[in-house]
């Protein structure tokens, strides 16, 4: 049953309304955007050879995917007396998509101007719905090209992106602006879905990429304390969001999995059931998407990982309600868990190793199974002590790889170092492109670290590294091993599940055992923070972790970001915290966001603006520890090392 019909209104491009919904009553408001046809990107109608497009070209099923989401919202969406009220549908389809779907009739082209008008009208409609705003909700869906800035700062590209003469790189929708603009919305619950690439484009780093400030952002004091906005991103950091090259092969993988999940298909955990009506909630939906998209990628034969990223502060209530007519057996079936699918990528395992480059090329080739990989680990992997700058010996303990040598998981060990190590990996297949990471030490034991590496081939057959992530190895003993498993749970399922296991398993004790393992305590605190379990994370504990371990900028950032933060420490007691970067990837991004949001009266216990902004220009989000990527000459240890040691 189609509940939304097109209505032509000035200033409301692509508006659809529900004739049965009455203004002043609760409702659901949505903006749905799908862009396949990009005239000013490669092979577009307005593109000219030689135009810089940052490697971006045409898409094939994004408009069809957005149409399918619109049809779900119009026909199937249901939640506790909030029917679809209004929806703005903006589509820029291919000719094939246009011919295949009549649902696009009434939509408007997804140009930047129309996107701005629709998003502003969406916000205004929610804001002007009287007392019913408190019981209403907002939805946003985008399918098309995207570029990553950081975890919660992606830009989504309208159909006329890079239109001349200016070809402005910031003429795009900013997810950061959406999250900040919605923070003051009178509507308390919002769900955002970004079915877009998170490409890492080296040539864009010369620009400050932020997107357009489409929604007004009010001061923190004007924010609605009841607003919770969750966003799901489709792609792993630095990778593409997969979709078929022809419409007959279906929708984008993320869009297909999302719509299946919102319909309550097998494999989705349903909660809050009452008389056969159950809620599809945000965190279980994220887990389902990770499982389903990973399985779809495997079916396509792709070596890519599906890391469906969560951003914002998601509501812990249903995204939609479905009628559960499944049998108990059907309720338990569905896509294989993402951990099993990813583990299946590693066909060959070598454990119990103590390999170093001194062992020679023959042993390297036997272990790594590839001359290219052997060359990297023999000649292009280097570690140095972050305090002294002295070279450090890298010992490889385990190697797990795919049979086609396109996916690797390498476990390594480094000697003790109070400030940790700077590990560099140079890719000879990319002419000097470097991946680098600062790896912290711990008080009681030398951690085992894990690097995951993915390889691709370009059109000329040159093999190159497409992704590197760094985390604690699962083979660590005691607290660090347990935390590695919890972090894996966070990456493969969701933050709430990881925090729940952290609490119920008794691992919360590590939060209080700071002296025994400050690294474990800091990782545990990050998991609890991402799950918004502030009840298990007292601000006083973060203040102690900050002041007891002066190297721990990560704890200082978590402390300053805590909702109960109050500046209580003399800045003279924190000399080192003004001089170095966080180790953890998500905390680095948190620092960047906090610094970007600083007002004249804000005073966090660290001052790292220049260093953080420089690091974010080369940062590759993903994994536990912050990985940086760029030309080798730009990635020395001075990027992260305290200034007193430079």
XYZ file of C-alpha atoms in Angstrom:
646
model
C 0.000 0.000 0.000
C 1.606 3.239 -1.157
C 0.923 5.889 1.446
C 2.943 8.728 -0.097
C 1.935 10.665 -3.202
C 3.861 13.337 -5.076
C 2.975 16.973 -4.464
C 4.470 19.893 -6.383
C 5.372 22.737 -4.008
C 7.776 25.649 -4.537
C 10.915 25.167 -2.439
C 10.100 21.506 -1.833
C 11.775 19.531 -4.653
C 10.702 15.912 -4.859
C 8.102 16.244 -2.087
C 5.800 13.299 -1.341
C 3.064 13.564 1.282
C 0.749 11.194 3.108
C -2.838 12.448 2.512
C -3.996 10.587 5.629
C -1.487 12.259 7.950
C -2.616 15.380 9.787
C -0.114 18.168 10.604
C 0.274 18.566 14.340
C 0.203 14.798 14.912
C 3.238 12.489 15.267
C 4.826 11.393 12.034
C 8.003 10.236 10.340
C 9.851 12.638 8.036
C 12.440 11.464 5.503
C 14.887 12.628 2.867
C 15.889 9.946 0.331
C 18.630 10.655 -2.232
C 20.017 8.363 -4.933
C 22.649 9.381 -7.466
C 23.887 7.156 -10.283
C 24.322 9.737 -13.065
C 27.188 12.162 -12.359
C 27.561 14.424 -15.420
C 30.836 16.007 -14.277
C 32.621 12.844 -13.177
C 34.510 10.487 -15.488
C 32.485 9.435 -18.551
C 29.629 11.785 -17.626
C 27.848 13.946 -20.160
C 29.565 17.117 -18.908
C 33.017 15.586 -18.329
C 35.991 16.424 -20.515
C 39.179 14.357 -20.744
C 41.721 15.919 -18.441
C 39.155 17.067 -15.853
C 40.191 16.023 -12.338
C 37.546 13.707 -10.865
C 39.594 12.193 -8.010
C 39.103 8.750 -9.498
C 35.300 8.976 -9.394
C 33.060 7.925 -12.265
C 29.513 6.784 -12.962
C 27.403 4.496 -10.760
C 24.783 1.993 -11.852
C 22.165 1.182 -9.204
C 22.249 3.966 -6.583
C 19.057 5.639 -7.808
C 17.309 2.258 -7.922
C 18.545 1.530 -4.384
C 17.197 4.847 -3.091
C 13.887 4.147 -4.855
C 13.669 0.798 -3.060
C 14.301 2.511 0.288
C 11.604 5.078 -0.532
C 9.160 2.278 -1.364
C 9.953 0.569 1.962
C 9.397 3.844 3.826
C 6.131 4.516 2.009
C 4.722 0.977 2.078
C 6.282 -0.937 4.994
C 7.617 1.482 7.613
C 5.705 1.287 10.899
C 6.452 2.532 14.386
C 4.079 3.260 17.265
C 1.733 5.834 15.797
C 4.273 7.704 13.666
C 3.169 7.052 10.058
C 5.143 8.415 7.109
C 4.263 12.089 6.975
C 6.499 13.678 4.361
C 9.391 12.487 2.244
C 11.652 14.350 -0.173
C 12.820 12.012 -2.972
C 15.773 13.193 -5.075
C 17.009 10.891 -7.836
C 19.542 11.155 -10.640
C 19.155 7.795 -12.379
C 20.820 6.202 -15.355
C 18.700 5.755 -18.461
C 18.285 2.088 -17.567
C 17.108 2.923 -14.045
C 14.711 5.563 -15.345
C 13.138 3.113 -17.769
C 12.808 0.389 -15.151
C 10.966 2.287 -12.426
C 7.817 4.341 -12.382
C 8.318 5.137 -8.699
C 10.710 7.920 -9.639
C 7.837 9.946 -11.127
C 7.489 12.992 -8.912
C 11.093 12.906 -7.736
C 13.505 15.776 -8.386
C 17.104 15.639 -9.661
C 19.663 15.196 -6.878
C 21.564 18.421 -7.562
C 23.275 20.318 -4.762
C 20.599 23.033 -4.862
C 17.786 20.499 -4.558
C 19.603 18.621 -1.791
C 19.991 21.854 0.166
C 16.336 22.806 -0.313
C 15.068 19.345 0.594
C 17.208 19.002 3.726
C 16.261 22.463 4.956
C 12.563 21.828 4.227
C 12.847 18.464 6.036
C 14.258 20.123 9.145
C 11.708 22.956 8.997
C 8.804 20.492 8.647
C 9.942 18.567 11.707
C 10.517 21.765 13.689
C 7.093 23.221 12.853
C 4.980 20.219 13.824
C 3.941 21.655 17.168
C 3.764 19.531 20.294
C 3.860 16.370 18.171
C 7.555 16.892 17.420
C 8.498 15.109 20.652
C 6.819 11.919 19.362
C 7.991 12.206 15.748
C 11.129 10.859 14.061
C 13.477 11.636 11.181
C 15.054 9.433 8.486
C 17.781 10.129 5.936
C 19.053 7.788 3.213
C 21.725 8.488 0.625
C 23.100 6.179 -2.069
C 25.866 7.442 -4.321
C 29.471 8.590 -4.168
C 31.067 9.660 -0.914
C 34.458 10.736 0.358
C 35.681 10.171 3.892
C 36.918 12.870 6.223
C 36.731 10.975 9.519
C 34.419 8.561 11.324
C 31.460 10.952 11.594
C 32.552 13.342 8.856
C 31.882 11.948 5.413
C 30.806 14.040 2.424
C 28.045 12.717 0.152
C 28.225 13.875 -3.445
C 25.193 15.349 -5.279
C 24.696 14.704 -8.981
C 26.370 17.960 -10.093
C 29.505 17.476 -8.009
C 32.566 19.174 -9.586
C 30.419 21.238 -11.927
C 32.393 24.034 -13.543
C 33.655 26.612 -13.609
C 34.725 26.414 -9.969
C 34.566 22.604 -9.560
C 34.385 23.214 -5.799
C 35.281 20.113 -3.767
C 33.054 21.186 -0.859
C 29.802 21.324 -2.845
C 28.498 18.228 -1.087
C 26.406 17.083 1.873
C 28.350 16.773 5.122
C 27.303 14.031 7.533
C 29.081 16.020 10.246
C 26.827 18.990 9.511
C 23.731 16.765 9.552
C 24.643 15.299 12.941
C 25.438 18.703 14.441
C 22.394 20.375 12.883
C 20.033 17.672 14.128
C 21.441 18.045 17.658
C 19.075 20.969 18.218
C 16.071 19.401 16.480
C 12.854 19.227 18.508
C 12.410 15.712 17.079
C 14.377 13.438 19.418
C 15.102 10.371 17.250
C 16.837 10.300 13.879
C 18.218 7.455 11.746
C 20.698 8.151 8.957
C 22.016 5.672 6.365
C 24.958 6.534 4.095
C 25.255 4.013 1.276
C 28.371 5.613 -0.137
C 32.064 5.051 -0.667
C 34.620 6.220 1.874
C 37.427 6.520 -0.678
C 40.845 7.663 0.425
C 41.848 10.080 -2.353
C 45.443 11.271 -2.011
C 44.994 14.213 -4.406
C 42.185 15.614 -2.236
C 44.485 16.024 0.761
C 45.685 19.378 -0.529
C 42.165 20.706 0.137
C 40.247 21.276 3.353
C 37.258 18.999 2.679
C 34.243 19.659 4.913
C 31.156 19.833 2.693
C 28.390 22.434 2.746
C 26.907 23.752 6.030
C 23.332 23.012 4.896
C 21.686 22.827 8.326
C 22.167 25.561 10.887
C 24.355 24.450 13.799
C 23.418 26.017 17.099
C 25.634 26.517 20.132
C 25.921 23.610 22.543
C 23.623 25.336 25.017
C 20.812 25.322 22.451
C 21.052 21.596 21.755
C 18.112 19.356 22.580
C 19.397 17.010 25.322
C 16.874 14.367 24.244
C 18.141 14.118 20.644
C 19.749 10.821 19.668
C 20.924 10.375 16.084
C 22.411 7.153 14.781
C 24.146 6.820 11.422
C 25.331 3.716 9.597
C 28.048 4.022 6.963
C 28.175 1.401 4.218
C 31.894 1.080 3.514
C 35.087 0.230 5.294
C 37.552 3.058 5.642
C 39.276 3.966 2.419
C 37.207 1.522 0.370
C 34.238 1.527 -1.959
C 30.631 0.661 -1.173
C 30.026 -2.295 -3.454
C 27.289 -2.341 -6.054
C 26.661 -4.253 -9.288
C 27.641 -2.838 -12.672
C 24.227 -3.537 -14.173
C 20.708 -3.101 -12.867
C 19.722 -6.702 -13.568
C 22.133 -7.821 -10.814
C 20.168 -5.961 -8.140
C 20.681 -3.120 -5.695
C 23.824 -1.972 -3.915
C 24.946 -4.544 -1.346
C 24.408 -2.209 1.605
C 21.000 -1.074 0.320
C 19.870 -4.620 -0.347
C 20.931 -5.780 3.124
C 19.448 -2.686 4.804
C 16.014 -3.118 3.226
C 16.036 -6.850 4.043
C 16.888 -6.016 7.639
C 14.199 -3.350 7.900
C 11.679 -5.884 6.618
C 12.665 -8.246 9.433
C 13.971 -11.053 7.258
C 15.646 -14.122 8.746
C 18.865 -13.369 10.569
C 17.756 -10.062 12.101
C 17.428 -10.096 15.869
C 13.983 -8.755 16.783
C 13.345 -7.125 20.153
C 10.488 -5.653 22.162
C 7.989 -8.152 20.758
C 4.327 -7.776 21.695
C 1.472 -9.738 20.124
C 3.640 -10.722 17.169
C 4.843 -7.176 16.488
C 8.570 -6.725 17.035
C 11.074 -3.900 16.753
C 14.111 -3.847 14.473
C 16.541 -1.823 16.592
C 19.670 0.023 15.547
C 22.400 -2.147 17.091
C 21.009 -5.528 15.954
C 20.415 -3.981 12.518
C 24.077 -2.986 12.352
C 25.128 -6.520 13.282
C 22.836 -7.973 10.605
C 24.198 -5.592 7.972
C 27.766 -6.565 8.789
C 26.896 -10.248 8.464
C 24.797 -9.858 5.345
C 27.074 -7.503 3.400
C 30.137 -9.590 4.251
C 28.352 -12.662 2.923
C 27.285 -10.817 -0.235
C 30.867 -9.643 -0.794
C 32.070 -13.225 -0.456
C 29.414 -14.316 -2.956
C 30.770 -11.704 -5.383
C 34.274 -13.070 -4.834
C 35.480 -9.788 -3.371
C 38.449 -9.705 -0.955
C 37.101 -6.494 0.599
C 35.976 -6.362 4.210
C 32.503 -5.167 5.096
C 32.924 -2.869 8.062
C 29.539 -1.223 8.523
C 30.535 1.737 10.671
C 28.323 3.265 13.329
C 28.377 6.969 14.069
C 26.497 9.470 16.159
C 24.561 8.420 19.259
C 21.933 5.909 18.120
C 18.563 5.638 19.877
C 17.993 2.338 21.682
C 14.481 1.916 20.309
C 13.121 0.481 17.110
C 13.991 1.813 13.681
C 10.764 0.181 12.548
C 8.233 -2.458 13.645
C 7.631 -5.694 11.747
C 5.154 -8.524 12.111
C 7.102 -11.611 13.172
C 5.565 -14.549 11.377
C 8.722 -16.640 11.314
C 9.011 -20.053 12.885
C 11.591 -20.421 15.687
C 13.900 -22.193 13.211
C 13.577 -19.426 10.650
C 14.276 -16.807 13.294
C 17.696 -18.321 13.863
C 18.709 -18.628 10.230
C 20.346 -15.992 8.132
C 23.754 -14.906 6.885
C 26.836 -16.470 8.392
C 28.396 -14.364 11.187
C 30.846 -11.866 9.770
C 33.674 -13.281 11.886
C 33.266 -16.681 10.272
C 33.170 -15.208 6.781
C 36.252 -13.064 7.374
C 38.128 -15.938 9.002
C 37.421 -18.001 5.897
C 39.454 -15.474 3.906
C 42.608 -16.864 5.518
C 43.202 -20.250 3.913
C 46.832 -20.661 5.045
C 48.032 -20.322 8.647
C 51.570 -20.216 10.042
C 51.831 -19.984 13.849
C 54.573 -20.453 16.443
C 56.973 -18.347 14.374
C 59.953 -16.211 15.375
C 60.678 -14.900 11.888
C 62.858 -11.843 11.270
C 64.421 -10.546 8.037
C 67.681 -12.206 9.102
C 66.033 -15.572 8.383
C 66.248 -14.851 4.669
C 64.098 -14.735 1.555
C 63.490 -18.480 1.267
C 61.765 -18.670 4.643
C 59.962 -15.386 3.942
C 58.481 -16.697 0.706
C 57.409 -19.943 2.407
C 55.647 -18.019 5.178
C 54.135 -15.164 3.168
C 53.475 -17.102 -0.058
C 54.157 -14.097 -2.266
C 57.354 -12.515 -3.553
C 55.749 -9.087 -3.289
C 54.797 -9.646 0.374
C 58.195 -11.188 1.123
C 59.925 -8.116 -0.320
C 57.807 -5.828 1.863
C 58.642 -7.664 5.094
C 62.290 -8.204 4.173
C 63.080 -4.626 3.114
C 60.185 -2.250 3.646
C 58.976 -2.781 7.236
C 60.803 -0.698 9.855
C 60.179 0.038 13.542
C 61.751 2.611 15.832
C 61.505 3.486 19.516
C 59.313 6.591 19.830
C 61.392 7.915 22.743
C 64.945 7.315 21.488
C 64.466 6.919 17.743
C 66.549 3.727 17.819
C 65.671 0.958 15.369
C 63.681 -1.931 16.834
C 63.568 -5.554 15.746
C 60.217 -6.707 14.376
C 59.508 -10.384 15.123
C 56.687 -12.059 13.165
C 54.831 -14.597 15.343
C 51.897 -15.607 13.103
C 50.854 -15.230 9.460
C 47.317 -15.919 8.226
C 46.670 -15.377 4.521
C 44.240 -16.092 1.728
C 45.271 -18.651 -0.841
C 45.301 -15.932 -3.531
C 47.580 -13.776 -1.289
C 45.201 -10.804 -1.392
C 44.380 -10.792 2.338
C 46.818 -11.108 5.264
C 46.709 -11.055 9.052
C 50.213 -10.779 10.538
C 50.905 -10.991 14.295
C 54.135 -9.330 15.408
C 56.078 -8.525 18.553
C 58.308 -5.567 19.399
C 60.784 -5.051 22.264
C 59.704 -3.066 25.359
C 59.606 0.705 24.875
C 58.018 3.139 27.375
C 56.513 5.394 24.681
C 55.854 2.603 22.184
C 57.068 2.252 18.604
C 56.626 3.861 15.203
C 56.046 1.087 12.662
C 56.334 1.921 8.940
C 55.376 -0.253 6.002
C 56.308 1.012 2.539
C 54.546 -0.327 -0.549
C 56.866 -0.748 -3.552
C 53.754 -1.211 -5.709
C 52.665 2.382 -5.103
C 55.946 4.207 -5.663
C 56.763 5.173 -2.077
C 53.299 5.094 -0.502
C 53.688 4.448 3.214
C 51.436 3.069 5.924
C 52.512 3.893 9.477
C 51.173 3.407 13.000
C 52.195 4.298 16.546
C 51.924 1.160 18.714
C 51.803 1.704 22.501
C 53.569 -0.449 25.071
C 51.995 -1.604 28.348
C 53.152 -1.658 31.962
C 53.304 -5.372 32.673
C 53.771 -7.178 29.362
C 54.907 -6.628 25.774
C 51.756 -6.656 23.634
C 51.342 -8.715 20.494
C 50.020 -6.597 17.632
C 48.080 -7.602 14.539
C 48.245 -5.982 11.113
C 45.597 -6.829 8.525
C 46.594 -6.046 4.950
C 44.567 -6.229 1.743
C 46.010 -6.146 -1.766
C 44.520 -5.197 -5.129
C 45.729 -5.001 -8.735
C 45.408 -1.909 -10.888
C 44.562 -1.926 -14.593
C 48.201 -2.419 -15.550
C 48.577 -5.473 -13.299
C 50.630 -3.725 -10.597
C 49.951 -5.140 -7.135
C 49.394 -2.605 -4.364
C 48.230 -2.415 -0.754
C 44.642 -1.173 -0.560
C 44.140 -1.261 3.224
C 46.098 -1.683 6.454
C 44.572 -1.851 9.937
C 46.284 -2.368 13.295
C 44.906 -3.818 16.515
C 45.801 -5.994 19.490
C 46.312 -9.637 18.525
C 43.782 -12.189 19.727
C 46.705 -14.349 20.869
C 47.649 -11.874 23.619
C 47.368 -13.343 27.069
C 45.343 -12.119 30.054
C 43.712 -8.683 29.844
C 45.045 -7.658 26.446
C 43.786 -10.887 24.860
C 40.353 -10.407 26.403
C 40.284 -6.802 25.201
C 41.310 -7.898 21.709
C 38.282 -10.213 21.651
C 36.018 -7.443 22.927
C 37.303 -5.065 20.261
C 36.681 -7.716 17.624
C 33.140 -7.996 18.947
C 32.763 -4.237 18.597
C 34.023 -4.289 14.998
C 32.065 -7.351 13.914
C 28.813 -6.710 15.800
C 28.216 -3.400 17.584
C 29.344 -1.260 20.500
C 26.442 -2.212 22.757
C 27.188 -5.936 22.485
C 30.891 -5.404 23.202
C 30.144 -3.217 26.236
C 27.607 -5.745 27.508
C 30.162 -8.535 27.313
C 32.739 -6.265 28.914
C 30.383 -5.695 31.836
C 28.904 -9.168 32.330
C 32.178 -11.045 31.876
C 33.794 -9.240 34.783
C 36.263 -7.472 32.521
C 35.081 -4.150 33.904
C 37.641 -4.815 36.623
C 40.359 -3.925 34.148
C 39.016 -0.399 34.125
C 39.988 -0.174 37.756
C 43.265 -2.121 37.367
C 44.928 0.822 35.690
C 48.361 0.171 37.174
C 48.451 -3.444 35.977
C 47.513 -2.582 32.398
C 46.835 1.056 31.486
C 46.520 0.068 27.821
C 43.777 -2.456 28.602
C 42.047 0.112 30.803
C 42.135 2.712 28.028
C 40.749 0.324 25.385
C 37.999 -0.777 27.791
C 37.133 2.862 28.448
C 36.894 3.529 24.704
C 34.479 0.627 24.235
C 32.305 1.808 27.119
C 32.386 5.363 25.758
C 31.337 4.288 22.252
C 28.432 2.360 23.783
C 27.514 5.421 25.898
C 27.783 3.330 29.065
C 28.726 6.317 31.169
C 27.240 4.550 34.194
C 30.214 2.183 33.994
C 32.722 4.907 33.166
C 32.957 7.534 35.935
C 34.540 10.777 34.816
C 36.734 10.689 37.924
C 38.235 7.424 36.739
C 39.197 8.983 33.397
C 40.744 11.938 35.227
C 42.851 9.524 37.284
C 43.922 7.527 34.240
C 44.943 10.805 32.633
C 47.030 12.114 35.523
C 48.586 8.829 36.658
C 49.924 7.986 33.192
C 51.213 11.169 31.635
C 51.677 9.561 28.206
C 47.989 8.717 28.010
C 46.510 11.382 25.787
C 43.771 8.884 24.849
C 42.417 8.986 28.397
C 42.607 12.796 28.405
C 40.484 13.006 25.249
C 37.900 10.563 26.641
C 37.859 12.592 29.845
C 37.258 15.868 27.987
C 34.537 14.238 25.837
C 32.693 12.712 28.806
C 29.320 14.447 29.387
C 30.217 14.941 33.072
C 33.603 16.504 32.297
C 34.753 19.336 34.510
C 38.228 20.818 34.375
C 39.683 20.011 37.796
C 43.400 19.576 37.159
C 46.055 22.259 37.173
C 47.387 22.485 33.600
C 50.931 22.489 34.968
C 50.351 18.878 35.994
C 49.728 17.911 32.385
C 52.807 19.069 30.459
C 53.079 16.027 28.189
C 49.415 15.894 27.271
C 49.874 19.034 25.232
C 52.563 17.418 23.126
C 51.500 14.077 21.621
C 48.698 12.355 19.716
C 46.335 9.625 20.918
C 47.249 6.074 19.898
C 43.695 4.805 19.337
C 42.029 5.528 15.997
C 38.601 6.394 17.360
C 40.058 8.602 20.089
C 42.131 10.511 17.528
C 38.950 11.212 15.575
C 37.213 12.188 18.803
C 40.028 14.670 19.516
C 39.649 16.121 16.028
C 35.910 16.586 16.502
C 36.326 18.150 19.953
C 38.958 20.569 18.706
C 36.769 21.470 15.719
C 33.878 22.223 18.076
C 35.834 24.290 20.611
C 34.220 27.500 21.711
C 35.934 30.456 23.418
C 35.086 29.125 26.887
C 36.049 25.502 26.253
C 39.223 24.310 27.920
C 40.114 20.631 27.429
C 43.172 19.251 29.254
C 45.250 19.177 26.050
C 46.158 21.484 23.202
C 46.935 19.618 20.012
C 45.212 21.558 17.264
C 48.026 21.743 14.734
C 49.235 18.215 15.348
C 45.746 16.682 15.216
C 44.797 18.504 12.029
C 48.026 17.433 10.359
C 47.461 13.829 11.438
C 43.863 13.800 10.207
C 45.021 14.766 6.720
C 46.807 11.384 6.452
C 44.738 9.281 8.849
C 43.025 6.086 7.665
C 40.194 5.264 10.120
C 39.616 1.628 11.016
C 41.135 -0.863 13.414
C 42.144 -0.132 16.996
C 45.324 1.894 16.530
C 45.474 4.964 14.267
C 47.014 4.139 10.876
C 48.384 6.870 8.612
C 48.915 6.653 4.862
C 50.695 8.890 2.397
C 54.036 9.637 0.753
C 56.937 8.284 2.793
C 58.498 11.743 3.200
C 55.344 12.970 4.952
C 55.116 10.154 7.489
C 57.992 10.329 9.926
C 57.604 9.698 13.637
C 57.518 13.466 14.220
C 53.845 13.193 13.243
C 53.021 11.602 16.611
C 56.121 12.053 18.786
C 56.036 14.480 21.741
C 57.635 17.786 20.862
C 60.108 17.503 23.730
C 61.702 14.618 21.827
C 61.903 16.257 18.398
